[in-house]
PDB file of C-alpha atoms in Angstrom:
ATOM      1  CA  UNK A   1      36.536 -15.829  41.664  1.00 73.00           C
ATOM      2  CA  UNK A   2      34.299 -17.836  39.380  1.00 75.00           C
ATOM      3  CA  UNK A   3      32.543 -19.353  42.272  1.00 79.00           C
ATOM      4  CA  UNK A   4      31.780 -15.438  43.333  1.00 80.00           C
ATOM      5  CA  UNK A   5      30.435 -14.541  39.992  1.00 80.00           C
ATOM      6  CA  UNK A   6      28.597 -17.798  39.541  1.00 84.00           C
ATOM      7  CA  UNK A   7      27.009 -16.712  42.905  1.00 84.00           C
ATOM      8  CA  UNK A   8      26.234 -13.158  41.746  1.00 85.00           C
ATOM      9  CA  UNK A   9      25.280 -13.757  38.508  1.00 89.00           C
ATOM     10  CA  UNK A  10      22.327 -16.293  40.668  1.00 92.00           C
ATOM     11  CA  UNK A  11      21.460 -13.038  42.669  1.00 91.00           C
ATOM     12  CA  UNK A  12      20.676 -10.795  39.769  1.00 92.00           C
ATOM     13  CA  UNK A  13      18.929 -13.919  37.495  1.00 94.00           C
ATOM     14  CA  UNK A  14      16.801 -14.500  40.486  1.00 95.00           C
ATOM     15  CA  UNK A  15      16.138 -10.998  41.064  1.00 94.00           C
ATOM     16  CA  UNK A  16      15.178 -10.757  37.299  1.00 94.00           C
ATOM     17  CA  UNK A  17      12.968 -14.217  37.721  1.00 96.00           C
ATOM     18  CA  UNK A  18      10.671 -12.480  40.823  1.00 96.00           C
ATOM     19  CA  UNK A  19       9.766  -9.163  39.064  1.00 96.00           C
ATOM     20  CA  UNK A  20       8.910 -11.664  35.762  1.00 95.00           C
ATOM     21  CA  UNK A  21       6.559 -13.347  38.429  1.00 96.00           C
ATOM     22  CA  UNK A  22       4.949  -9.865  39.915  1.00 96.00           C
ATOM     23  CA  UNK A  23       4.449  -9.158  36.228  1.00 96.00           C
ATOM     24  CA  UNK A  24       2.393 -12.297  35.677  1.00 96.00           C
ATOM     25  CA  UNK A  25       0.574 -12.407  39.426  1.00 97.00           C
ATOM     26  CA  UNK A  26      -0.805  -8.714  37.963  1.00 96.00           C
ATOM     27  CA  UNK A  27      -1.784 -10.156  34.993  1.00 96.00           C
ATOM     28  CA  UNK A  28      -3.827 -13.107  36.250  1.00 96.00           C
ATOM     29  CA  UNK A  29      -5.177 -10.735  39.010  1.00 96.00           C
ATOM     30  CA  UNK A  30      -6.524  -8.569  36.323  1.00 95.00           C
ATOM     31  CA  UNK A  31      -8.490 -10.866  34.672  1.00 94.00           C
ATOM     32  CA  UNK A  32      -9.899 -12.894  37.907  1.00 94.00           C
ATOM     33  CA  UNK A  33     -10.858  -9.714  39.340  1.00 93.00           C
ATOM     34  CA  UNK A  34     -13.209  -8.945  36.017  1.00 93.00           C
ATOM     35  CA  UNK A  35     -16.265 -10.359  38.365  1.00 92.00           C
ATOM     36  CA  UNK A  36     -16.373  -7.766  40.342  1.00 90.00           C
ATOM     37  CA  UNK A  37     -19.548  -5.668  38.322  1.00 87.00           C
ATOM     38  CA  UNK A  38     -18.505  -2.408  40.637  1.00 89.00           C
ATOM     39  CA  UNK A  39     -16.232  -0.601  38.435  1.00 90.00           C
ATOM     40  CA  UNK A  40     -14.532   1.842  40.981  1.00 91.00           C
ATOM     41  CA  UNK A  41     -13.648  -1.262  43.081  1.00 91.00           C
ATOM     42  CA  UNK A  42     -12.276  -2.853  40.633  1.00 93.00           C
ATOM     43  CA  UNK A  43     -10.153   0.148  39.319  1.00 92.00           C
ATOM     44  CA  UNK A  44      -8.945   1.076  42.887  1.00 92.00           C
ATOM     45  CA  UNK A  45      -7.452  -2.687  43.565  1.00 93.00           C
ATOM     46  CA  UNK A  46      -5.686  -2.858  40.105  1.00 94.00           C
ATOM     47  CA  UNK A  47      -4.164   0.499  40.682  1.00 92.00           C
ATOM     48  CA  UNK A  48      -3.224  -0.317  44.391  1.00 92.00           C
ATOM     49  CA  UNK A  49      -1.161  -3.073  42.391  1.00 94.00           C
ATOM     50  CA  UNK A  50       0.702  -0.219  40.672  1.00 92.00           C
ATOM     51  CA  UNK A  51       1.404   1.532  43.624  1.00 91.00           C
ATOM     52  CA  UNK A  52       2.330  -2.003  45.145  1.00 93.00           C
ATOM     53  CA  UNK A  53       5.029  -1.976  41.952  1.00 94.00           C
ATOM     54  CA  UNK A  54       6.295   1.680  42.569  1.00 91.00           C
ATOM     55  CA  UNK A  55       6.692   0.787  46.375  1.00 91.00           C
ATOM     56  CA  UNK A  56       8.232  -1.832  45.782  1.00 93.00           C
ATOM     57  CA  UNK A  57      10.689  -0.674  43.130  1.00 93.00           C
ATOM     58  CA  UNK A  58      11.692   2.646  45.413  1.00 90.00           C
ATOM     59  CA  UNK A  59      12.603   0.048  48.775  1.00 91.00           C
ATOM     60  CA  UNK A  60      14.737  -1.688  46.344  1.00 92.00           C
ATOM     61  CA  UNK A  61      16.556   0.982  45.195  1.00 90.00           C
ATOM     62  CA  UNK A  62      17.110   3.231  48.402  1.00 85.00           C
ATOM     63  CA  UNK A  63      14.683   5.805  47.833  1.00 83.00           C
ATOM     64  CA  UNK A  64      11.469   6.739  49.272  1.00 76.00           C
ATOM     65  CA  UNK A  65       8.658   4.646  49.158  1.00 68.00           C
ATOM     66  CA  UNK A  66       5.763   7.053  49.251  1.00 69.00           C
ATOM     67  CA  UNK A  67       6.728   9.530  46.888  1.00 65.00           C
ATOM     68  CA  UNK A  68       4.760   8.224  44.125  1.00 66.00           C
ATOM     69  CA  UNK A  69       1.755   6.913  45.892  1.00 73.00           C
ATOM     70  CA  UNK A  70      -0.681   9.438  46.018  1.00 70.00           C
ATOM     71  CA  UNK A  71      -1.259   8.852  42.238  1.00 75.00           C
ATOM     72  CA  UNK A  72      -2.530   5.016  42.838  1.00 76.00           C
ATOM     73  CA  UNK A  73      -3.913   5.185  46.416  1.00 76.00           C
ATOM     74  CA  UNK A  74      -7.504   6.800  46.828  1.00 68.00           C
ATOM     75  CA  UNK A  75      -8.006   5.525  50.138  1.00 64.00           C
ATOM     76  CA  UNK A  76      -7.148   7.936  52.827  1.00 58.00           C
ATOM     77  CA  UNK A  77      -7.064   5.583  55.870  1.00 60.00           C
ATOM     78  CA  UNK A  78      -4.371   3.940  54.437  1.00 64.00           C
ATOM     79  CA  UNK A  79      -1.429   4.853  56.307  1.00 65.00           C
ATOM     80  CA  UNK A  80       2.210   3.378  55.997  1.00 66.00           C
ATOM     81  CA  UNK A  81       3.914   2.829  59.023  1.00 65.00           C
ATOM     82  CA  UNK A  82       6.397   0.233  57.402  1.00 78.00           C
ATOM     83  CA  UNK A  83       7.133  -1.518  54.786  1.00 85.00           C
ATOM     84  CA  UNK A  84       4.361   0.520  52.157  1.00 88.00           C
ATOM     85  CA  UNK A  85       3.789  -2.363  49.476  1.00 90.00           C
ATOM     86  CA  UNK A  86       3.442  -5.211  51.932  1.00 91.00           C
ATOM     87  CA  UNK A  87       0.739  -2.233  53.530  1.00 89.00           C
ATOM     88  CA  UNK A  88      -0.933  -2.227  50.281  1.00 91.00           C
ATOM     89  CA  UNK A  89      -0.791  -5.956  49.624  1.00 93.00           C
ATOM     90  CA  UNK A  90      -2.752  -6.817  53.027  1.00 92.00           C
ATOM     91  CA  UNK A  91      -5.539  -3.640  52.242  1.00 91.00           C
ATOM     92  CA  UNK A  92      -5.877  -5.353  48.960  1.00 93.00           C
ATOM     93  CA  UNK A  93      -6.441  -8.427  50.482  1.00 94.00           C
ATOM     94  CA  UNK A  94      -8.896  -6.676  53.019  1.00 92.00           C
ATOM     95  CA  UNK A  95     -10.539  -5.524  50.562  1.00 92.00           C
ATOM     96  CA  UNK A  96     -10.922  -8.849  48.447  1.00 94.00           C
ATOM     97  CA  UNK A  97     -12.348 -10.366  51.404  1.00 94.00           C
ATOM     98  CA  UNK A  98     -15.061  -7.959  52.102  1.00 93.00           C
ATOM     99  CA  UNK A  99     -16.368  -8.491  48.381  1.00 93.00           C
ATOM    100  CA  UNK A 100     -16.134 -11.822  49.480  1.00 93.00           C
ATOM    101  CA  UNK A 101     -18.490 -12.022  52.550  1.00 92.00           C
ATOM    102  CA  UNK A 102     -20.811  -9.343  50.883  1.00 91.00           C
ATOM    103  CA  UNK A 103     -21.356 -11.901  48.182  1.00 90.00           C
ATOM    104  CA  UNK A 104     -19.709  -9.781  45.522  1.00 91.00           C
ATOM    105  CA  UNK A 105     -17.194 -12.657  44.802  1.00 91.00           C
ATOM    106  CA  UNK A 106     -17.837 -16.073  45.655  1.00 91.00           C
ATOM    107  CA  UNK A 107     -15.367 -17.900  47.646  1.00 92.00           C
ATOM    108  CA  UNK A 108     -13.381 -19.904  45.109  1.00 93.00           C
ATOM    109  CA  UNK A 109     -12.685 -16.499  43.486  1.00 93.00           C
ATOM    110  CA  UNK A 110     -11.542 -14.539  47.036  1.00 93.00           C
ATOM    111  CA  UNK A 111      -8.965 -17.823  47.100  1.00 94.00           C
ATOM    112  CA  UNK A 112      -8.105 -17.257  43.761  1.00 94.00           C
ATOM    113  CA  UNK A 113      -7.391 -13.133  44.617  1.00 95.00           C
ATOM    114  CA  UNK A 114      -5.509 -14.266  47.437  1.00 95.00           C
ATOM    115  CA  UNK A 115      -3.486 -16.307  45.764  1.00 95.00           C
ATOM    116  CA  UNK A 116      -1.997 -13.729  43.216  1.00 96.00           C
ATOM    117  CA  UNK A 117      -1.391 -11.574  46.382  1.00 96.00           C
ATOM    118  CA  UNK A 118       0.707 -14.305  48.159  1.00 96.00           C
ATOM    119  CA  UNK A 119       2.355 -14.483  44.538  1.00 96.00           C
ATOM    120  CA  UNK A 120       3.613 -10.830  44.963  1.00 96.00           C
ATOM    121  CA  UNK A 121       4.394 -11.065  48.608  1.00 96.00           C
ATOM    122  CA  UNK A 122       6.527 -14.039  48.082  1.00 96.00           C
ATOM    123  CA  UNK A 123       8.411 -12.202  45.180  1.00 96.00           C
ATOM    124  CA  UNK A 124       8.590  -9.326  47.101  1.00 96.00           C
ATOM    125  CA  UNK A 125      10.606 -11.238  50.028  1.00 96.00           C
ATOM    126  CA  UNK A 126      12.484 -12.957  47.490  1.00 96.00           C
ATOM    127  CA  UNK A 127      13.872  -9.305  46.364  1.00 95.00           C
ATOM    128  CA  UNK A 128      14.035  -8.190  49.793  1.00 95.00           C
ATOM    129  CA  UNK A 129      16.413 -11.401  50.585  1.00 94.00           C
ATOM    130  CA  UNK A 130      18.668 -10.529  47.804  1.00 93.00           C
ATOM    131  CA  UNK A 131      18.882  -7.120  48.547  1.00 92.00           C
ATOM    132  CA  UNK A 132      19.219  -6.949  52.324  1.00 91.00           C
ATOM    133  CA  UNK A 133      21.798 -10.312  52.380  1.00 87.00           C
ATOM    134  CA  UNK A 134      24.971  -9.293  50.390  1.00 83.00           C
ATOM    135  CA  UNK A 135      27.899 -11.880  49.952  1.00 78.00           C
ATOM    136  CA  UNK A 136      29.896 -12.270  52.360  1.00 74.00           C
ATOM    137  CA  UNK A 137      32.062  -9.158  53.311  1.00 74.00           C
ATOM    138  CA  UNK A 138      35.531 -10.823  54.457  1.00 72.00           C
ATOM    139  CA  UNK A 139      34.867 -13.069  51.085  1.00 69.00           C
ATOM    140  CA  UNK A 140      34.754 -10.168  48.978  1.00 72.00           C
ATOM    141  CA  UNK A 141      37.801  -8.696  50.378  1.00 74.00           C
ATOM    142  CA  UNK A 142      40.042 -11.644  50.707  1.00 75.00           C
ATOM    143  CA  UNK A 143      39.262 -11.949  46.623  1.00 74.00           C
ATOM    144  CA  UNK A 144      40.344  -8.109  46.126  1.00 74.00           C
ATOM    145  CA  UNK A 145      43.472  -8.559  47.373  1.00 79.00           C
ATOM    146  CA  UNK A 146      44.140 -11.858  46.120  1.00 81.00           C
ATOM    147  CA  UNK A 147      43.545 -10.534  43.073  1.00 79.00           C
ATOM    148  CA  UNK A 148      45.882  -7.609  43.565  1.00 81.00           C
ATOM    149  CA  UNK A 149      48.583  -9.326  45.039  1.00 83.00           C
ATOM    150  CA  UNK A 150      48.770 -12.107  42.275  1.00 80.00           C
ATOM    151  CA  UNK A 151      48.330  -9.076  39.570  1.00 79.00           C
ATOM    152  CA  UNK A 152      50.908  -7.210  41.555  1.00 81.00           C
ATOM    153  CA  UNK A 153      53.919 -10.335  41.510  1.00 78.00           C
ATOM    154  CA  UNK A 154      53.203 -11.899  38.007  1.00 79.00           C
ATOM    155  CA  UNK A 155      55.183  -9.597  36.123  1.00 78.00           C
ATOM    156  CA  UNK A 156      58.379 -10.894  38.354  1.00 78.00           C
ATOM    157  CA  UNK A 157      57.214 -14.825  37.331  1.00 78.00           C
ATOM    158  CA  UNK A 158      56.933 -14.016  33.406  1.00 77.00           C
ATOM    159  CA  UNK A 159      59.947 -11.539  33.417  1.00 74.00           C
ATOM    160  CA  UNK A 160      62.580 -14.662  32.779  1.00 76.00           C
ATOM    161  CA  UNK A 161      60.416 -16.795  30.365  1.00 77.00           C
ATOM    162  CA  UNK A 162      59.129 -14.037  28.241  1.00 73.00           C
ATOM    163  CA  UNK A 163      61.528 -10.741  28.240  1.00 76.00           C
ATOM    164  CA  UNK A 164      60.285  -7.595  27.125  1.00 73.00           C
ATOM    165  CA  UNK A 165      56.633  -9.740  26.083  1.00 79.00           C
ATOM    166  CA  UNK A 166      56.066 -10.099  29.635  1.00 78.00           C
ATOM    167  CA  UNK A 167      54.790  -6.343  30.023  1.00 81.00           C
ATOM    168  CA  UNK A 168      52.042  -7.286  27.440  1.00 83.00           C
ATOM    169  CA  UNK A 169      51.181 -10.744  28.960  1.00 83.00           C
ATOM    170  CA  UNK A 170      51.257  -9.142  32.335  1.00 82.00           C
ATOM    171  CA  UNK A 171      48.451  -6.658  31.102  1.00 84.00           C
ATOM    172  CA  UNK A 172      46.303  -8.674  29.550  1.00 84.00           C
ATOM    173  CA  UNK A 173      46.109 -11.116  32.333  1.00 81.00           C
ATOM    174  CA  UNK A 174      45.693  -8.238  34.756  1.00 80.00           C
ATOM    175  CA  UNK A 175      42.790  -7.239  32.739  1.00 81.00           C
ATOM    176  CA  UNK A 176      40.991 -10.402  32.640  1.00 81.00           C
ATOM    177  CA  UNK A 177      41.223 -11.047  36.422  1.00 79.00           C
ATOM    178  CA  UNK A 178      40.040  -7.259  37.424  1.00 80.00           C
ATOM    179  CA  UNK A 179      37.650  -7.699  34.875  1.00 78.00           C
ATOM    180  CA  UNK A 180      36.225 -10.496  36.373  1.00 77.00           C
ATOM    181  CA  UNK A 181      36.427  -8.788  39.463  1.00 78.00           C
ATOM    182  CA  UNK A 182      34.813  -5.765  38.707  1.00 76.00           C
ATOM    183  CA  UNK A 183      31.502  -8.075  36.907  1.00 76.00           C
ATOM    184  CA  UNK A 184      30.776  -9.558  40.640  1.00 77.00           C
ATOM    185  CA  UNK A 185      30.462  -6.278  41.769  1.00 76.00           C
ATOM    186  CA  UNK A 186      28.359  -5.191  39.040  1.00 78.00           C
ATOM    187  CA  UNK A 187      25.784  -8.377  39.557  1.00 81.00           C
ATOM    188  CA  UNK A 188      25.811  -8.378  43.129  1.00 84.00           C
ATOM    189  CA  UNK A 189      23.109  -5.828  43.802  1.00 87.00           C
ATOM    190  CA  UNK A 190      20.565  -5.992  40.897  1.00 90.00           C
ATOM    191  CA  UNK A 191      18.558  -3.724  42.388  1.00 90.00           C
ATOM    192  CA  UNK A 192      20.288  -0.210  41.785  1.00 82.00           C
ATOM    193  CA  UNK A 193      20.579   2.254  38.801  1.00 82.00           C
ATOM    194  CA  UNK A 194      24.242   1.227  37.777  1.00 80.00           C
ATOM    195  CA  UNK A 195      23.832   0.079  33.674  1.00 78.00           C
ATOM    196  CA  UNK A 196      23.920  -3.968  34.751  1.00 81.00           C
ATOM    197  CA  UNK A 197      21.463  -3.478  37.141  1.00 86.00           C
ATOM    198  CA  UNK A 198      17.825  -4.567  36.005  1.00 90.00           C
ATOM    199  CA  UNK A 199      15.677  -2.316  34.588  1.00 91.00           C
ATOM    200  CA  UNK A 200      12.593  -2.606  36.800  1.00 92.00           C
ATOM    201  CA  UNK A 201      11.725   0.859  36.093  1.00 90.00           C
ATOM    202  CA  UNK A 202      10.309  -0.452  32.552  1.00 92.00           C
ATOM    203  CA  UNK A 203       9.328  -3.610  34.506  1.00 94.00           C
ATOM    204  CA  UNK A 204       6.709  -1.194  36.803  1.00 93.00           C
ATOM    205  CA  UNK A 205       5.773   0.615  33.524  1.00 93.00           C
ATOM    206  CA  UNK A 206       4.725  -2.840  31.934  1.00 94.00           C
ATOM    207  CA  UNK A 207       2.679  -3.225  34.906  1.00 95.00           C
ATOM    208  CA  UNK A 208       1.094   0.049  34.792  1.00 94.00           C
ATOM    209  CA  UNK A 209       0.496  -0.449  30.928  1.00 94.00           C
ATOM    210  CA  UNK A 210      -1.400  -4.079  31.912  1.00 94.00           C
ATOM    211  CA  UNK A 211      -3.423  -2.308  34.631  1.00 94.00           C
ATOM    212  CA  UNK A 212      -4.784   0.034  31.977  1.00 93.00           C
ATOM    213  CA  UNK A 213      -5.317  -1.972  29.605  1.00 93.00           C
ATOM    214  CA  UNK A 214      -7.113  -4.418  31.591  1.00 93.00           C
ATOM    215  CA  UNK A 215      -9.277  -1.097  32.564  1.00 91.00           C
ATOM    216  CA  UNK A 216     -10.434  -0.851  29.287  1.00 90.00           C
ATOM    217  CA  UNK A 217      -8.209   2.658  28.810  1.00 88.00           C
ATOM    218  CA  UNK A 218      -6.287   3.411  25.503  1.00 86.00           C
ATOM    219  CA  UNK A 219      -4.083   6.011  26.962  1.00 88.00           C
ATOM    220  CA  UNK A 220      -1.354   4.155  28.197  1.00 87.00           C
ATOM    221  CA  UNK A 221       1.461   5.694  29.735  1.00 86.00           C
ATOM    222  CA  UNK A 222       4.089   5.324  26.902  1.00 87.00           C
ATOM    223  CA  UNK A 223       6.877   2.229  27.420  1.00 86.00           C
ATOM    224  CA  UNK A 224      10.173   3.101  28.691  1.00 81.00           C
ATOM    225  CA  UNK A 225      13.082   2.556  25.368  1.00 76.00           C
ATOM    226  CA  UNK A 226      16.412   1.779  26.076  1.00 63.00           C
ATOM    227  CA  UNK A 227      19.071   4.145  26.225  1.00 62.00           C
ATOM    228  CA  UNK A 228      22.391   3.960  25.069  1.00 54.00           C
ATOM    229  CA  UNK A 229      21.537   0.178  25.429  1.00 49.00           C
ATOM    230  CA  UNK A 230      20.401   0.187  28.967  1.00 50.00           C
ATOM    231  CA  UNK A 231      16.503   0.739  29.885  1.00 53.00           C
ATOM    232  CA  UNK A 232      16.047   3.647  32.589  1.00 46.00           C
TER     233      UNK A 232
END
C-alpha cells in the first residue's frame, strides 16, 4: 500500500511539475517572440498558446477540446482532426518558420521559438502518459481486498488480547488502512475535477494573464481564488 501511494503521489507531483514547465515555456516564448515588429503576428501566436493551454486542459479532463477555441484561434484554415493542441503547436511552429525564411526573425531566434514549442509538446506527452497509463488494474484490486479482508478478520485477532477495547482498536486501524486506500485513488489521476486533483484551471488562467500582459493589455482576465480551499 505505501509502495501504491508512493507511486501515485509521483503521478500527480509529475503532473504538477509539466504544467509548472508549460507555464515557463509561455513565458520565455513571450519575451523571445518581442522581435517580431508585426503586432497582429505576434498577438495571434501568443494567443494560439492560450488556446494550446485550454486544449490541452479539456483532453486532460474528458471534455471537449474545441469548445473554447474560437476565442484564441483567428485562423480559419486551421482545422482539428486530432489531437487540437498538438494541431496548434505545429501551426505555431509553421508559422515561426515562415517569419523565419521571410527574414522577420533570424535563425538563432526561429531555434529559439522552436525550442519553447518542443518544451510544451514534451510536457504535453508527459501529461498524456500519466493520464492515458493508469496503475496497474489487477494491482489495484488485489490491494482492495487485501485491505478488506485484513480489516474484515482483525477484530477476531484483537478480541482475546484486548476485550471490549478491541472494537475501538479495530476502528481506528480500519480507518488508517482505508484511508490510505482511498488517498491512492485520490492521486492517481491528477487530471480531473475531484478536490486533490490539480488545479490547472488557475494554471491556464496564469497563462492567459502572462499572454496579456506580455501584450501590453491591463485588462486581465481576473485570477481564479480558491474555494473552500481548493482552486476551481
Amino acid at each position: 500500500m505505501s509502495f501504491r501511494n508512493s507511486s501515485c503521489y509521483d503521478r500527480w507531483w509529475e503532473g504538477r511539475k509539466m504544467w509548472g514547465k508549460i507555464i515557463i515555456e509561455v513565458r520565455a516564448f513571450c519575451r523571445e517572440s518581442i522581435v517580431i515588429s508585426n503586432t497582429q503576428t505576434r498577438e495571434e501566436l501568443l494567443k494560439m498558446l492560450c488556446a494550446f493551454a485550454h486544449a490541452l486542459n479539456s483532453k486532460l479532463k474528458g471534455n471537449n477540446e474545441s469548445i473554447s477555441l474560437n476565442k484564441w484561434i483567428t485562423d480559419d484554415k486551421l482545422t482539428f482532426i486530432d489531437n487540437p493542441a498538438d494541431t496548434i503547436l505545429s501551426k505555431i511552429g509553421e508559422k515561426c518558420s515562415k517569419l523565419a525564411s521571410a527574414g522577420v526573425i533570424s535563425e538563432w531566434r526561429y531555434l529559439e521559438l522552436e525550442r519553447r514549442l518542443i518544451g510544451l509538446s514534451e510536457a504535453q506527452a508527459n501529461c498524456e502518459r500519466i493520464k492515458n497509463t493508469p496503475l496497474p488494474f489487477p494491482y489495484t484490486l488485489l490491494l482492495h481486498r487485501t485491505t478488506f479482508v485484513f480489516c474484515l478478520l482483525l477484530p477476531f485477532a484483537m478480541a482475546e488480547p484486548l476485550g471490549w477495547l478491541a472494537p475501538i482498536f479495530t476502528t481506528i486501524i480500519s480507518y488508517t488502512f482505508f484511508g490510505l486506500d482511498a488517498i491512492g485513488n485520490e492521486l492517481e489521476d491528477p487530471f480531473g475535477n475531484d478536490v486533490n486533483d490539480l488545479p490547472t484551471d488557475s494554471m491556464v488562467r496564469i497563462i492567459e494573464r502572462d499572454v496579456h500582459r506580455a501584450l501590453g493589455k491591463t485588462d486581465l482576465p481576473p485570477q481564479i481564488k480558491p474555494i473552500d480551499h481548493v482552486l476551481s
